[in-house]
């Protein structure tokens, strides 16, 4: 997948939905049924929400690992630079 900040229009059903600080608000933008006889299928919407949340959590974990590796790399470069 792409790094954080990519567009999840297909997952959320809206083009241009950005992932970032407002992740939870993006999840809330999914269409909600307004009345019992509504055309929206509750189970399907809940499944999309769950999948979107799971995808976001996986992206967060992946980005955390990448940033941790970059910090280690920066420290190694700094130490090597100071030693030479």
Coordinates of C-alpha atoms in Angstrom, one line a residue:
X1 CA 0.0 0.0 0.0
X2 CA 1.0 3.6 -0.1
X3 CA 2.4 5.7 2.8
X4 CA 0.1 7.6 5.1
X5 CA -1.5 10.6 3.4
X6 CA -2.7 8.6 0.4
X7 CA -6.2 8.8 -1.0
X8 CA -8.6 6.1 0.2
X9 CA -11.5 7.1 -2.1
X10 CA -12.3 3.5 -3.0
X11 CA -12.3 2.2 0.6
X12 CA -14.5 5.0 1.9
X13 CA -16.6 5.4 -1.2
X14 CA -15.6 9.0 -1.6
X15 CA -13.0 10.3 -3.9
X16 CA -10.4 12.6 -2.3
X17 CA -10.8 11.3 1.2
X18 CA -7.3 11.9 2.8
X19 CA -5.9 9.8 5.5
X20 CA -3.9 11.6 8.2
X21 CA -4.9 13.3 11.4
X22 CA -8.6 13.0 10.7
X23 CA -8.7 9.2 10.2
X24 CA -11.6 8.6 12.5
X25 CA -13.6 11.4 11.0
X26 CA -13.0 9.9 7.6
X27 CA -14.4 6.6 8.9
X28 CA -17.5 8.5 10.0
X29 CA -18.2 9.9 6.6
X30 CA -19.4 6.5 5.3
X31 CA -23.1 6.7 4.4
X32 CA -25.4 5.7 7.3
X33 CA -29.0 4.4 7.0
X34 CA -31.5 7.0 8.0
X35 CA -34.6 4.9 8.5
X36 CA -35.4 1.1 8.9
X37 CA -36.6 0.8 5.3
X38 CA -33.5 2.5 3.9
X39 CA -31.7 1.0 1.0
X40 CA -28.3 0.8 2.9
X41 CA -27.3 -2.6 4.1
X42 CA -26.2 -2.3 7.8
X43 CA -23.9 -5.3 7.6
X44 CA -22.2 -4.2 4.4
X45 CA -21.5 -0.7 5.8
X46 CA -20.2 -2.1 9.1
X47 CA -18.0 -4.5 7.1
X48 CA -16.6 -1.6 5.0
X49 CA -15.9 0.4 8.2
X50 CA -14.2 -2.5 9.8
X51 CA -12.0 -3.1 6.8
X52 CA -11.1 0.6 6.5
X53 CA -10.2 0.7 10.1
X54 CA -8.1 -2.4 9.8
X55 CA -6.3 -1.0 6.8
X56 CA -5.6 2.3 8.6
X57 CA -4.2 0.4 11.6
X58 CA -1.9 -1.7 9.4
X59 CA -0.7 1.5 7.6
X60 CA 0.0 3.1 11.0
X61 CA 2.1 0.1 12.2
X62 CA 4.0 0.0 8.9
X63 CA 4.7 3.7 9.0
X64 CA 5.9 3.5 12.6
X65 CA 8.3 0.7 11.7
X66 CA 9.7 2.8 8.8
X67 CA 10.1 5.9 10.9
X68 CA 11.9 3.9 13.6
X69 CA 14.3 2.4 11.0
X70 CA 14.9 5.9 9.7
X71 CA 15.7 7.2 13.1
X72 CA 18.2 4.4 13.8
X73 CA 19.8 5.1 10.4
X74 CA 20.1 8.8 11.2
X75 CA 21.7 8.1 14.5
X76 CA 24.2 5.6 12.9
X77 CA 25.1 8.2 10.3
X78 CA 25.5 10.9 12.9
X79 CA 27.8 8.7 15.1
X80 CA 29.9 7.7 12.1
X81 CA 30.1 11.3 11.0
X82 CA 31.3 12.4 14.5
X83 CA 33.8 9.6 14.7
X84 CA 35.5 10.6 11.4

